[in-house]
XYZ file of C-alpha atoms in Angstrom:
618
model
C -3.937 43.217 1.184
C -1.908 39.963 0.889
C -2.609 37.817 -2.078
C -3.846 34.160 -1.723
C -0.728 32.914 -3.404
C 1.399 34.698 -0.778
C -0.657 33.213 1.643
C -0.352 29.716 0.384
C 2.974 30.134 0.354
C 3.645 31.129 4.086
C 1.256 28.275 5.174
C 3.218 25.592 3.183
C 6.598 27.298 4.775
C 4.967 27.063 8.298
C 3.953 23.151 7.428
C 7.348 22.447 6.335
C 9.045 24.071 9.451
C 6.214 22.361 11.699
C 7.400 18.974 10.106
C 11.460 19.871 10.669
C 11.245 20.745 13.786
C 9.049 17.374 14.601
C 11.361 15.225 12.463
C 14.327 16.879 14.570
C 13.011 16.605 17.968
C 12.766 12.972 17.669
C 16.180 12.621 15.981
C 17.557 14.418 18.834
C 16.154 13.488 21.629
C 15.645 10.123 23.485
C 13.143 11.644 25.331
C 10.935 11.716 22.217
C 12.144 8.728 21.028
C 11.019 6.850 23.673
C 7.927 8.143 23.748
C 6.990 7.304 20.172
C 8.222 3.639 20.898
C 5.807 3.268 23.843
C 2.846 4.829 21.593
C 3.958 2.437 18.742
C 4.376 -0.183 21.184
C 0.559 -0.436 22.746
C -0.794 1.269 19.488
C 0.321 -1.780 17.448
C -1.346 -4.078 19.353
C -4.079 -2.351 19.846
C -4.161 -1.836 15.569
C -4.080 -5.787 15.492
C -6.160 -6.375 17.808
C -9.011 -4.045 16.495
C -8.055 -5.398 12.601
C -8.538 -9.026 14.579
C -11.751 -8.189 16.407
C -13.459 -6.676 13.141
C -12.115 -9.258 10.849
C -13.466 -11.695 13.189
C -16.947 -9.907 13.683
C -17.389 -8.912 9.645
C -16.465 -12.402 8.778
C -19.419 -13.200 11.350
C -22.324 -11.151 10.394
C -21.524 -11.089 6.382
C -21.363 -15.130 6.763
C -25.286 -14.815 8.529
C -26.414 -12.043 6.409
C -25.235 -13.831 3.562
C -26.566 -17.104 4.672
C -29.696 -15.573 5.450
C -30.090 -14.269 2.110
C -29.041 -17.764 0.144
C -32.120 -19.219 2.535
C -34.399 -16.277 1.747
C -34.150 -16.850 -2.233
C -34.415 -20.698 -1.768
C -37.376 -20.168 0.220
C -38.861 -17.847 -2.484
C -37.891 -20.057 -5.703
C -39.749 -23.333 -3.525
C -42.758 -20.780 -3.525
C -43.100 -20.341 -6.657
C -41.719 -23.774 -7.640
C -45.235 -24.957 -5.629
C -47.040 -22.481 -7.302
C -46.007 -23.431 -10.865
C -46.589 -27.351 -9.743
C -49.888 -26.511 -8.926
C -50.517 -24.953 -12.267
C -48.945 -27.834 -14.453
C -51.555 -30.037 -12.321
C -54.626 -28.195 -13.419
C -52.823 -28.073 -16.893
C -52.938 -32.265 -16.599
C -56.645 -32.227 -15.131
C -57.749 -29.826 -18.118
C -55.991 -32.215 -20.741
C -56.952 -35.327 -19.315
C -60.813 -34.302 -18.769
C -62.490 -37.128 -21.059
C -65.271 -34.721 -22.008
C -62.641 -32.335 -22.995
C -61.182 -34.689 -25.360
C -64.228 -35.719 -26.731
C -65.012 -32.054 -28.159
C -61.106 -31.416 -29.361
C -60.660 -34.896 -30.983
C -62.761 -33.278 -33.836
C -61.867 -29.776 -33.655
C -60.552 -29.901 -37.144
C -62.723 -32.154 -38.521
C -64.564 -30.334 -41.390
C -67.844 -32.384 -40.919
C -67.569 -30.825 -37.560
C -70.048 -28.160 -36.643
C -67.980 -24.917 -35.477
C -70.550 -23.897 -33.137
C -70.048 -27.197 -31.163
C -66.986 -25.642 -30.390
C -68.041 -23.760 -28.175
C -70.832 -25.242 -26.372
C -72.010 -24.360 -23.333
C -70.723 -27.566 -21.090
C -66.910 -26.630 -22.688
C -67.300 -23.189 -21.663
C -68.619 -24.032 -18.035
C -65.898 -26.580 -17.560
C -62.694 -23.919 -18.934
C -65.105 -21.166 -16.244
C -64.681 -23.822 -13.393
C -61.018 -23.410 -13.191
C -61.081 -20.040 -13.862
C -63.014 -19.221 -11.231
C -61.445 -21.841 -8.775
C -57.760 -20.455 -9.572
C -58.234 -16.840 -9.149
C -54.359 -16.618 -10.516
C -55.328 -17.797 -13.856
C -56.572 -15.004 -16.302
C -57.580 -17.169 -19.144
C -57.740 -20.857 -20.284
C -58.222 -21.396 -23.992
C -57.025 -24.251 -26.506
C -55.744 -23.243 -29.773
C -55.548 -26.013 -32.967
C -54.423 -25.862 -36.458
C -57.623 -23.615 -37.445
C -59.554 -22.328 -34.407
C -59.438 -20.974 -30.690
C -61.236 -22.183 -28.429
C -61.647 -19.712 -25.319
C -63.389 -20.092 -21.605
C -64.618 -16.888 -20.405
C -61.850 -14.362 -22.157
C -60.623 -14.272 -25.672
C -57.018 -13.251 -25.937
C -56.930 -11.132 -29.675
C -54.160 -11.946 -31.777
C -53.591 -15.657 -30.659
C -53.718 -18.514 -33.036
C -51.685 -21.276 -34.531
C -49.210 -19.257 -36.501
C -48.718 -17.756 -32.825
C -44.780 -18.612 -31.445
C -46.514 -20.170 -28.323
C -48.140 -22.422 -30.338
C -45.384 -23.059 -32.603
C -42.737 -23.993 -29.977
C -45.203 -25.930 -28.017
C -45.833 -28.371 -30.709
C -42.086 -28.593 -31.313
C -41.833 -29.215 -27.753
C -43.449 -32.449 -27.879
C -44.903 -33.404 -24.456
C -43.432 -30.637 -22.457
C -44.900 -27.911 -20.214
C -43.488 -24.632 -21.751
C -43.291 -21.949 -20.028
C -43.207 -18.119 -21.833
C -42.697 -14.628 -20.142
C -44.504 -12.174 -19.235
C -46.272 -10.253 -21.686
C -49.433 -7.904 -22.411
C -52.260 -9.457 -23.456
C -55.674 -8.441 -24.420
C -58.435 -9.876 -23.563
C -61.970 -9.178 -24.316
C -65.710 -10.723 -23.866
C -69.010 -9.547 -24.805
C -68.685 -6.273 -22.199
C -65.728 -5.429 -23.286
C -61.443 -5.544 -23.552
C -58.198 -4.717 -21.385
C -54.655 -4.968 -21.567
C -53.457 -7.338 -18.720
C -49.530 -8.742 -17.735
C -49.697 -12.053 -18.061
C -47.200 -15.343 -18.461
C -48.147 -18.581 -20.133
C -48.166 -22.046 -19.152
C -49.240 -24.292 -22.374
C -48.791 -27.849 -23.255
C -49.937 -29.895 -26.305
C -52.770 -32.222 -25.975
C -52.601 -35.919 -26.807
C -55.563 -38.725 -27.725
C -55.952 -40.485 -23.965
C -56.283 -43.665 -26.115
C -53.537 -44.006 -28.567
C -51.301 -41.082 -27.542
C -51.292 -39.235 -30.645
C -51.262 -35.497 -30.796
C -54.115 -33.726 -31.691
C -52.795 -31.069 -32.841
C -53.547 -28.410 -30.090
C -52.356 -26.833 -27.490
C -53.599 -25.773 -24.436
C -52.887 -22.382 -22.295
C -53.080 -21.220 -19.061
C -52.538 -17.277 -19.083
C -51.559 -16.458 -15.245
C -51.176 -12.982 -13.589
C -48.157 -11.448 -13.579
C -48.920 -9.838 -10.527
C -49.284 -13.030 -8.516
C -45.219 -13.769 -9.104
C -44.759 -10.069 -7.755
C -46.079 -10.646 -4.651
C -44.879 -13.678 -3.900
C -41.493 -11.455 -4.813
C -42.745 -8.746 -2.588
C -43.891 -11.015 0.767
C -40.420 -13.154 0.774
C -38.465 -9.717 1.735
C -40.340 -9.427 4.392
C -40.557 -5.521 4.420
C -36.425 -5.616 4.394
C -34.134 -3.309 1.759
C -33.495 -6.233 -0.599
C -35.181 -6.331 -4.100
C -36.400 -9.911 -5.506
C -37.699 -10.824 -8.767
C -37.341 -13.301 -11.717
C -35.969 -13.417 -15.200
C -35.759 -15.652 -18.312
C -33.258 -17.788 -19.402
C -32.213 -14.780 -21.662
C -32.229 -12.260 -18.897
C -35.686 -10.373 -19.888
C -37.394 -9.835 -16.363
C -40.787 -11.662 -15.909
C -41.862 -10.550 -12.930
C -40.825 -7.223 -10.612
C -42.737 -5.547 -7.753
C -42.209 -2.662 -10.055
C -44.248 -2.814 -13.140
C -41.744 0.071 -14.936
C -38.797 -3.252 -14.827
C -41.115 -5.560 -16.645
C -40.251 -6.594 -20.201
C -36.403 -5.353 -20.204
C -33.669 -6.992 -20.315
C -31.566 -7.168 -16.769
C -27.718 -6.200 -18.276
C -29.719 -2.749 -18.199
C -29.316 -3.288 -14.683
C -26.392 -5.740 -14.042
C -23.763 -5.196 -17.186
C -22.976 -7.472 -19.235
C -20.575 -9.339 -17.153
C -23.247 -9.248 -14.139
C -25.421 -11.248 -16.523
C -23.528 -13.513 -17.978
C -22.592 -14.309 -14.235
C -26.517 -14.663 -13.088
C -27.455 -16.821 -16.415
C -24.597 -19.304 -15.725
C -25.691 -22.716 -15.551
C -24.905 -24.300 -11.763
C -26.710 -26.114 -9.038
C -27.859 -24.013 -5.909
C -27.685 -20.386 -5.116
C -25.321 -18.247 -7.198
C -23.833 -15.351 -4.937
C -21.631 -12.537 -5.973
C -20.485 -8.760 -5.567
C -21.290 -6.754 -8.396
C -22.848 -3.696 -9.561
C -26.562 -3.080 -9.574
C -28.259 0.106 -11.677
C -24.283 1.511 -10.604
C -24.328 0.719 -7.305
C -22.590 -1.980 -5.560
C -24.194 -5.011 -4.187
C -24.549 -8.531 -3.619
C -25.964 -10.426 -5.904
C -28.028 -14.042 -5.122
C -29.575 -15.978 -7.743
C -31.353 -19.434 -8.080
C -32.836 -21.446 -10.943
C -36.697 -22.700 -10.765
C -36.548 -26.507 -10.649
C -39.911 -26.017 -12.670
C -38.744 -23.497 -15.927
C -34.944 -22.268 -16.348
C -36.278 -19.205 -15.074
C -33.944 -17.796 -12.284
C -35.070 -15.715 -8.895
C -32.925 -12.721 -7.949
C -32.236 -11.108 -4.781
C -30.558 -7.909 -4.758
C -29.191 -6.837 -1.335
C -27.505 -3.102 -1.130
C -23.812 -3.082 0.251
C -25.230 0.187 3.022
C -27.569 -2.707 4.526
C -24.953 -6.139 3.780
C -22.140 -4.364 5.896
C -24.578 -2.305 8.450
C -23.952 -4.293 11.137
C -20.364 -4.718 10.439
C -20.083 -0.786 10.062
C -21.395 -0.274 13.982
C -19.202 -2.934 14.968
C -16.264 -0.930 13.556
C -17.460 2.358 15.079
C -17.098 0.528 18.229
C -13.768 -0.420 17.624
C -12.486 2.722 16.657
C -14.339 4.383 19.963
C -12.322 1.734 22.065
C -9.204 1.981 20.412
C -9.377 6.164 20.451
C -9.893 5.877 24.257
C -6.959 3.053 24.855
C -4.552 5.128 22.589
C -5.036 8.224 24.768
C -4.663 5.700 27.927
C -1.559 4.765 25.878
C -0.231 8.090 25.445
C -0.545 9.041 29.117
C 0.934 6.405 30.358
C 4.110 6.307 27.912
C 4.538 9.904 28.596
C 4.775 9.411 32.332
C 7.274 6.753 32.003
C 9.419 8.106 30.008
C 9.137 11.664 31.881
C 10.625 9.129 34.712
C 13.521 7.085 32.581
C 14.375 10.682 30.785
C 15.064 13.005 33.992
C 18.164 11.053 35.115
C 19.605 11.463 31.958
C 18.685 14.873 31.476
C 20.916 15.572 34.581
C 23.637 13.309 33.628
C 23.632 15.008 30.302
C 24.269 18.238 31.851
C 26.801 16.840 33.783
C 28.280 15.237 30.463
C 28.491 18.579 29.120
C 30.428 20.087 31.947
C 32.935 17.647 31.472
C 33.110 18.228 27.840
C 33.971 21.808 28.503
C 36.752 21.035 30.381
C 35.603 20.615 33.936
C 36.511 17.302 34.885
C 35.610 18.063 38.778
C 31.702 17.625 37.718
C 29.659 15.092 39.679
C 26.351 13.885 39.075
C 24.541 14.770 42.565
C 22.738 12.104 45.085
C 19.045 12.588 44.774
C 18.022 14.944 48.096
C 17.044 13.744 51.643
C 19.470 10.452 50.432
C 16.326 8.403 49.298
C 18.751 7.237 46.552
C 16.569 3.829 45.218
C 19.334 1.363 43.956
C 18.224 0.804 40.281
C 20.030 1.062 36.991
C 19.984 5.002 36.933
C 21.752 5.053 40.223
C 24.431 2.510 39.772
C 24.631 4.482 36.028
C 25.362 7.974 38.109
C 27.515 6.177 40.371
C 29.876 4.495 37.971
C 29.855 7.820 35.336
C 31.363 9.902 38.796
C 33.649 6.691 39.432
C 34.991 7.027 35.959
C 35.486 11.245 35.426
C 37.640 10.761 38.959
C 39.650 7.860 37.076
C 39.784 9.999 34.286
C 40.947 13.283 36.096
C 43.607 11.168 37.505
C 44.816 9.239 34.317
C 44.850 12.772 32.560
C 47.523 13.777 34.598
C 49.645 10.474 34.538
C 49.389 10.909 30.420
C 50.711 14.171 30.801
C 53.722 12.882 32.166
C 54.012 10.405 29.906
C 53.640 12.434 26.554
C 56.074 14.649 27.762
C 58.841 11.597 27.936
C 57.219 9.956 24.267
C 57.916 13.150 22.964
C 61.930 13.605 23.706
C 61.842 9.422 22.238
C 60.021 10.538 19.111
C 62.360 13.248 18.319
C 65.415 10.878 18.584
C 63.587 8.155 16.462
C 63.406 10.818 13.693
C 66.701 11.749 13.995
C 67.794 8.310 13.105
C 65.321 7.576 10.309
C 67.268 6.869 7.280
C 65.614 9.128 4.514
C 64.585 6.667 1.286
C 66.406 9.132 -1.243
C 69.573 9.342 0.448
C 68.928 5.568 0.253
C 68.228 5.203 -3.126
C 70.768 7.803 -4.234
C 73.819 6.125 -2.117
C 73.197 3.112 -3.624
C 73.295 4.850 -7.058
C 76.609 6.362 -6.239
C 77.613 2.406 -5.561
C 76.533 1.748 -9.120
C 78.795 4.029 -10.389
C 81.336 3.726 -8.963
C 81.682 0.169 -9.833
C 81.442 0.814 -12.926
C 83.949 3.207 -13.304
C 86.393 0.725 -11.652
C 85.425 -2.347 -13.996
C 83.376 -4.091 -10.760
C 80.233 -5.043 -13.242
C 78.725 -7.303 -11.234
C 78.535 -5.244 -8.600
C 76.838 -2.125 -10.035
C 74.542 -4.597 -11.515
C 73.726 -6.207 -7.633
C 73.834 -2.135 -6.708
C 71.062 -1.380 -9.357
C 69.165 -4.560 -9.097
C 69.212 -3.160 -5.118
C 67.891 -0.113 -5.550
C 65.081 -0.836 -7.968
C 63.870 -3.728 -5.342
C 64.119 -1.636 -2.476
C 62.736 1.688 -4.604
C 59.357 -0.598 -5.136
C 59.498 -2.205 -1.527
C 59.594 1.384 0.096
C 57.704 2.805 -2.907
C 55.130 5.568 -1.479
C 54.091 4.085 1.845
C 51.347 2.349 -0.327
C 49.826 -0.973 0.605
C 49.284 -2.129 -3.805
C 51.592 -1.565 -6.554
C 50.846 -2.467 -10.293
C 51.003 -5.774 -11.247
C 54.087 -4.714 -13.671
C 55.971 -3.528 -10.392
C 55.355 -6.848 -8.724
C 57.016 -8.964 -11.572
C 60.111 -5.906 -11.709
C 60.101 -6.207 -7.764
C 60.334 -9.923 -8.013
C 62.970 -10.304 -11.245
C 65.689 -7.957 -9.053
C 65.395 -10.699 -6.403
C 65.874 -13.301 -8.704
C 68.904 -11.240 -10.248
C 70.469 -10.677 -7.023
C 69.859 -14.147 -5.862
C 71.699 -15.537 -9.172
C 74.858 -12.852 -7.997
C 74.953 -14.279 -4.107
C 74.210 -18.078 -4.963
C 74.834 -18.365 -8.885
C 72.597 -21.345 -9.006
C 71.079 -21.987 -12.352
C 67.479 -22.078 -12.546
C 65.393 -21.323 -15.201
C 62.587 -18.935 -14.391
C 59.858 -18.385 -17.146
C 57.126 -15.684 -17.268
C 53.745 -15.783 -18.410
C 51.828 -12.633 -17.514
C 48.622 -11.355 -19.776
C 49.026 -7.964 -21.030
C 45.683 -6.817 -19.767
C 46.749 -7.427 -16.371
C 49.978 -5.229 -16.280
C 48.193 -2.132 -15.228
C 45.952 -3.670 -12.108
C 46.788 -3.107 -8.706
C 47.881 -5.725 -6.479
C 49.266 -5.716 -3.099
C 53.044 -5.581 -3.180
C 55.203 -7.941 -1.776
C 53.614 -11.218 -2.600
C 55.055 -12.896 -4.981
C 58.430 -12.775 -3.941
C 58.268 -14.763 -0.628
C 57.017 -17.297 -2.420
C 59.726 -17.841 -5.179
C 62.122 -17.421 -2.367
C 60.281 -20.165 -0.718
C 60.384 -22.133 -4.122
C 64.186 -21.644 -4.154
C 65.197 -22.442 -0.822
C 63.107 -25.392 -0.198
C 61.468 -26.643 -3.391
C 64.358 -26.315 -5.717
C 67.643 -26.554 -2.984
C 67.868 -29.707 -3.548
C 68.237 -29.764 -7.441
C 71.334 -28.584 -8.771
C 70.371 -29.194 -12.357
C 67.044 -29.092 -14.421
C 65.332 -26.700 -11.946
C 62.357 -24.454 -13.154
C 60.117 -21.776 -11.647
C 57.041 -20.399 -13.686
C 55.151 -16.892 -13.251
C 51.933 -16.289 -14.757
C 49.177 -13.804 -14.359
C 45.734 -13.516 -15.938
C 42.006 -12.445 -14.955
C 39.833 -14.814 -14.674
C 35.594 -14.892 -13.024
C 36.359 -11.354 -12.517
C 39.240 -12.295 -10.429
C 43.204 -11.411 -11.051
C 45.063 -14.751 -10.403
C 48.997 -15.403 -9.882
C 50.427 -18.794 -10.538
C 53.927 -19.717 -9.278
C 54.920 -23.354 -10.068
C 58.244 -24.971 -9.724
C 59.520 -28.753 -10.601
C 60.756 -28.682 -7.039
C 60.714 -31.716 -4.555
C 56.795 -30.812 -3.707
C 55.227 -30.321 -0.249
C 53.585 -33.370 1.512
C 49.849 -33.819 1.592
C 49.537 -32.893 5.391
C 51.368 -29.797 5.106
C 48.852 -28.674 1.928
C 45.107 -29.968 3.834
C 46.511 -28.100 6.893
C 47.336 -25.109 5.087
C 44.482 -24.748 2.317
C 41.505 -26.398 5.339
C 42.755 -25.694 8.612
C 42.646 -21.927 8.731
C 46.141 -21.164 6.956
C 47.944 -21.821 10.377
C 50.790 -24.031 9.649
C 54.508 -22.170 8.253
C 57.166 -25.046 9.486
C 58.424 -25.015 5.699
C 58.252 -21.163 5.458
C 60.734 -18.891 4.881
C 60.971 -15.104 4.899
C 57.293 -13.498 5.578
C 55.746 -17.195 5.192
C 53.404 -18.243 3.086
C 50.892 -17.805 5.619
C 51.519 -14.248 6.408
C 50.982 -13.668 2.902
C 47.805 -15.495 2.790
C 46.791 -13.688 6.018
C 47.957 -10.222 4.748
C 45.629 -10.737 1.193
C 42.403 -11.665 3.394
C 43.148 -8.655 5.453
C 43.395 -6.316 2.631
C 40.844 -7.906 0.286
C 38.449 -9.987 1.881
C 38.402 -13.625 3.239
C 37.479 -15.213 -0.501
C 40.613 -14.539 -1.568
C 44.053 -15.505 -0.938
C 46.364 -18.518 -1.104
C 45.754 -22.084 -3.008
C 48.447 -24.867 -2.511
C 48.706 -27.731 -5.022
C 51.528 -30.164 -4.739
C 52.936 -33.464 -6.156
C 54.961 -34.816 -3.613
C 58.794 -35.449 -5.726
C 56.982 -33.370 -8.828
C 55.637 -30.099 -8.261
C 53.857 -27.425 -6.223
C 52.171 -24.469 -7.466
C 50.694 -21.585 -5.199
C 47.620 -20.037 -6.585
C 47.020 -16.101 -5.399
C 43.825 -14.884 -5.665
C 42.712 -10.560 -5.563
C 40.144 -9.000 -6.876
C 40.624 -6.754 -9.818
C 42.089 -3.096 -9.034
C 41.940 -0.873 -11.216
């Protein structure tokens, strides 16, 4: 039994191989070539216009959905924005009702009687708008020392209560505090109920002085829930409210109430809903873990906030079918695609499948192979045709030049062999001229075994190697023997000076080039001078650059001569001598590149100097 590693192994081997042989078909082949370009070429289109289309169409729907949503929550915080009005205007009626007044004006009054407190025509009045606001759950007054209740007594409520403690510091504010369980009891009974609190101090109609007490409205929870619960409208969004410090007031589900919301949107989430701004705050973020978008809105009546939660599966439903289309369509044109490119190039690949069988004959040797005419003669003149016409056209030409070379190489050869014959070999050269040297020397002729040697080391680094650079030390040894022989033939007296950098000795440079132009400096420069004349050598790197300097005290070049030389493509060489400055020039671009070369600066009567510029050979 084979193992599962063995197995793994020969399925990874046949992957691989799959891949090579892919890789090389379309390497190989124009044939597959071709047909990847015309898939790529109606599949990218197709790609853009899909990413277009759904762009286009997400962009669409997530712009309504969203907009739809900002509208749903501003419809929902108006609702209970009229809801909460309502209730601050039955707070005002309640604490504007003269007879009202009249009983609380004394509530604290010890000559009071506490019984008076509640009377029967208080207790009727606090019923009425009980019972005419089935929302409300209780309406009571508290003061400094007693409660004064309608129909339900809320336990554990007085004046060292927080509502009644940041209600007086409130001043003449409606106050508005979450939800929380309260209980409530009369003469049958108690119960725990959810309720939030609408309370506002009460002030003397006449003078405007507090009286110390504040009144409260305890409404049902439940009756923010539903108006929570109707705005969805039966669609997968969740809606409910929260403080100003995130706890929730009110949720469809009672398990929500009385925590605080990071439990469900993080911290960041939060701090994002609670931030202070005018209209609807929208946002992608997280939601008990899963992602969503997020609306919020602040009540124009409390700094209580309404928030919509809408699940990403339902935000991009609509854009997810629309996609699904897409991808349907483009699966379908793609195949199209591939059919279509795989018929043309079955058509633009069989000519050249039989011209490259052709090709291959004539490779091997058989230069009578002809493409052949397409049967019955139905030959259509397109590029294929004229392309199998021309190829036979040529292999005939070439069939007959083969045999006209033939003759020819036979005649080049006999020349070749008498060319070599009279090639002068360097070393008998080099040793000939050696023989000179001594020769003069033995018979007292100085001068000329020193012309003989001078000689022989020029022409040893001229001929050198058959090598196109020679070290920059070569170039100034090549270039002193001319001088020396130069001083033998003309015995003129010029001072020559040398200034090369050490570091520089060992570079490579391309030989011959300073030498045609101190000849130049001689002949035409300095001819002219009999007395005083001066040529000076230097050589340095510089930018990363090798530079040669040669400057003389010559008779200068004029100014037309330099602009046409250094601007107008190096063309001009009336003053040259030799190889010519421009040859030189044109030799060093060749070799090195077209930023370097030849720079000519002259003083017309003073001085020229001829920068070369190479790059640095090691």
């Amino acid at each position: 039994m084979i193992s599962k590693p063995i197995q793994s192994a020969k399925r990874k081997n046949l992957v691989r191989n799959c891949i090579a042989k892919t890789v090389s078909a379309f390497n190989g082949s124009i044939k597959y070539r071709l047909l990847l370009f015309f898939i790529l070429f109606a599949l990218i289109p197709l790609t853009i216009l899909g990413a277009v289309s759904y762009s286009a169409s997400k962009t669409t729907i997530d712009s309504k959905v969203r907009d739809y949503s900002e509208r749903l929550i501003k419809q929902t915080a108006e609702n209970i924005d009229f809801r909460f009005s309502r209730y601050q205007d039955t707070m005002i009626q309640i604490i504007t009702n003269p007879e009202i007044i009249a009983i609380l004006k004394n509530i604290d009054d010890p000559r009071s009687n506490p019984k008076g407190l509640e009377s029967l025509p208080l207790t009727t009045k606090l019923a009425y708008y009980i019972a005419t606001s089935p929302e409300f759950k209780s309406v009571s007054f508290i003061s400094r020392n007693h409660y004064i209740r309608g129909i339900w007594w809320t336990r554990g409520v007085d004046s060292r209560s927080p509502l009644y403690r940041d209600t007086m510091d409130g001043g003449n504010k409606f106050q508005w505090f979450p939800t929380h369980v309260a209980n409530f009891a009369d003469s049958a009974g108690s119960g725990d109920e959810n309720v939030f609190t609408l309370t506002k101090q009460v002030f003397n109609l006449v003078d405007g002085d507090s009286l110390g007490v504040v009144a409260f409205i305890d409404i049902r929870e439940e009756i923010l829930s539903d108006i929570c619960r109707q705005s969805v409208n039966g669609l997968p969004i969740q809606c409910f409210v929260i403080d100003q410090n995130g706890m929730i007031v009110a949720h469809p589900d009672n398990r929500f109430l009385f925590k605080n919301s990071s439990r469900l949107f993080g911290g960041k989430g939060l701090r994002r809903l609670l931030k202070t701004t005018d209209g609807v705050i929208s946002f992608s973020g997280r939601y008990q873990n899963q992602k969503a978008i997020i609306n919020a809105i602040t009540l124009e009546s409390t700094n209580w906030r309404v928030v919509n939660i809408i699940d990403n599966s339902y935000f991009y439903k609509e854009s997810n079918r629309v996609i699904r289309a897409i991808w349907v369509m483009a699966v379908l044109c793609i195949l199209v695609a591939i059919l279509a490119a795989f018929l043309l190039t079955q058509r633009i690949t069989t000519p050249l499948q039989k011209m490259l069988t052709v090709m291959d004959q004539v490779v091997a040797g058989n230069l009578s192979a002809r493409i052949a005419e397409n049967s019955a003669g139905e030959d259509v003149k397109d590029e294929f045709t004229i392309l199998r016409d021309n190829f036979n056209f040529m292999i005939a030409k070439t069939e007959e030049l083969v045999q006209k070379v033939y003759t020819e190489q036979n005649g080049k050869r006999v020349a070749e062999i008498k060319a070599l014959q009279m090639q002068i070999n360097p070393h008998f050269l080099y040793n000939t001229l050696d023989t000179i040297k001594w020769t003069a020397l033995f018979q007292k002729a100085n001068n000329a075994a020193e012309m003989a040697n001078l000689l022989s080391r020029l022409l040893h680094i001229s001929l050198g190697k058959g090598e196109e650079t020679v070290s920059v030390a070569d170039e100034i040894e090549h270039v002193r023997c001319y001088l020396g022989i130069q001083k033998f033939r003309f015995n003129f007296n010029i001072e020559v000076r040398y200034d090369i950098a050490k570091e520089t000795l060992a570079l490579k440079t391309p030989k011959l080039i300073l030498q045609p132009i101190v000849e130049n400096a001689i002949l035409h420069g300095l001819a002219d001078k009999p007395e005083g004349g001066m040529i000076m050598i230097t050589a340095a790197s510089m930018e990363g650059k090798l530079r040669f300097e040669v400057i003389d005290n010559g008779c200068g070049i004029e100014r037309d001569v330099i602009e046409n030389f250094n601007e107008s493509q190096r063309k001009t060489g009336e003053i040259m001598s030799g190889i010519g400055l421009a040859n030189i020039d044109e030799r060093i671009r060749l070799i090195c590149g077209p930023e370097y070369g030849l720079r000519i600066f002259s003083v017309h009567g003073q001085e020229t100097k001829v920068e070369i510029w190479l790059p640095i050979f090691e």
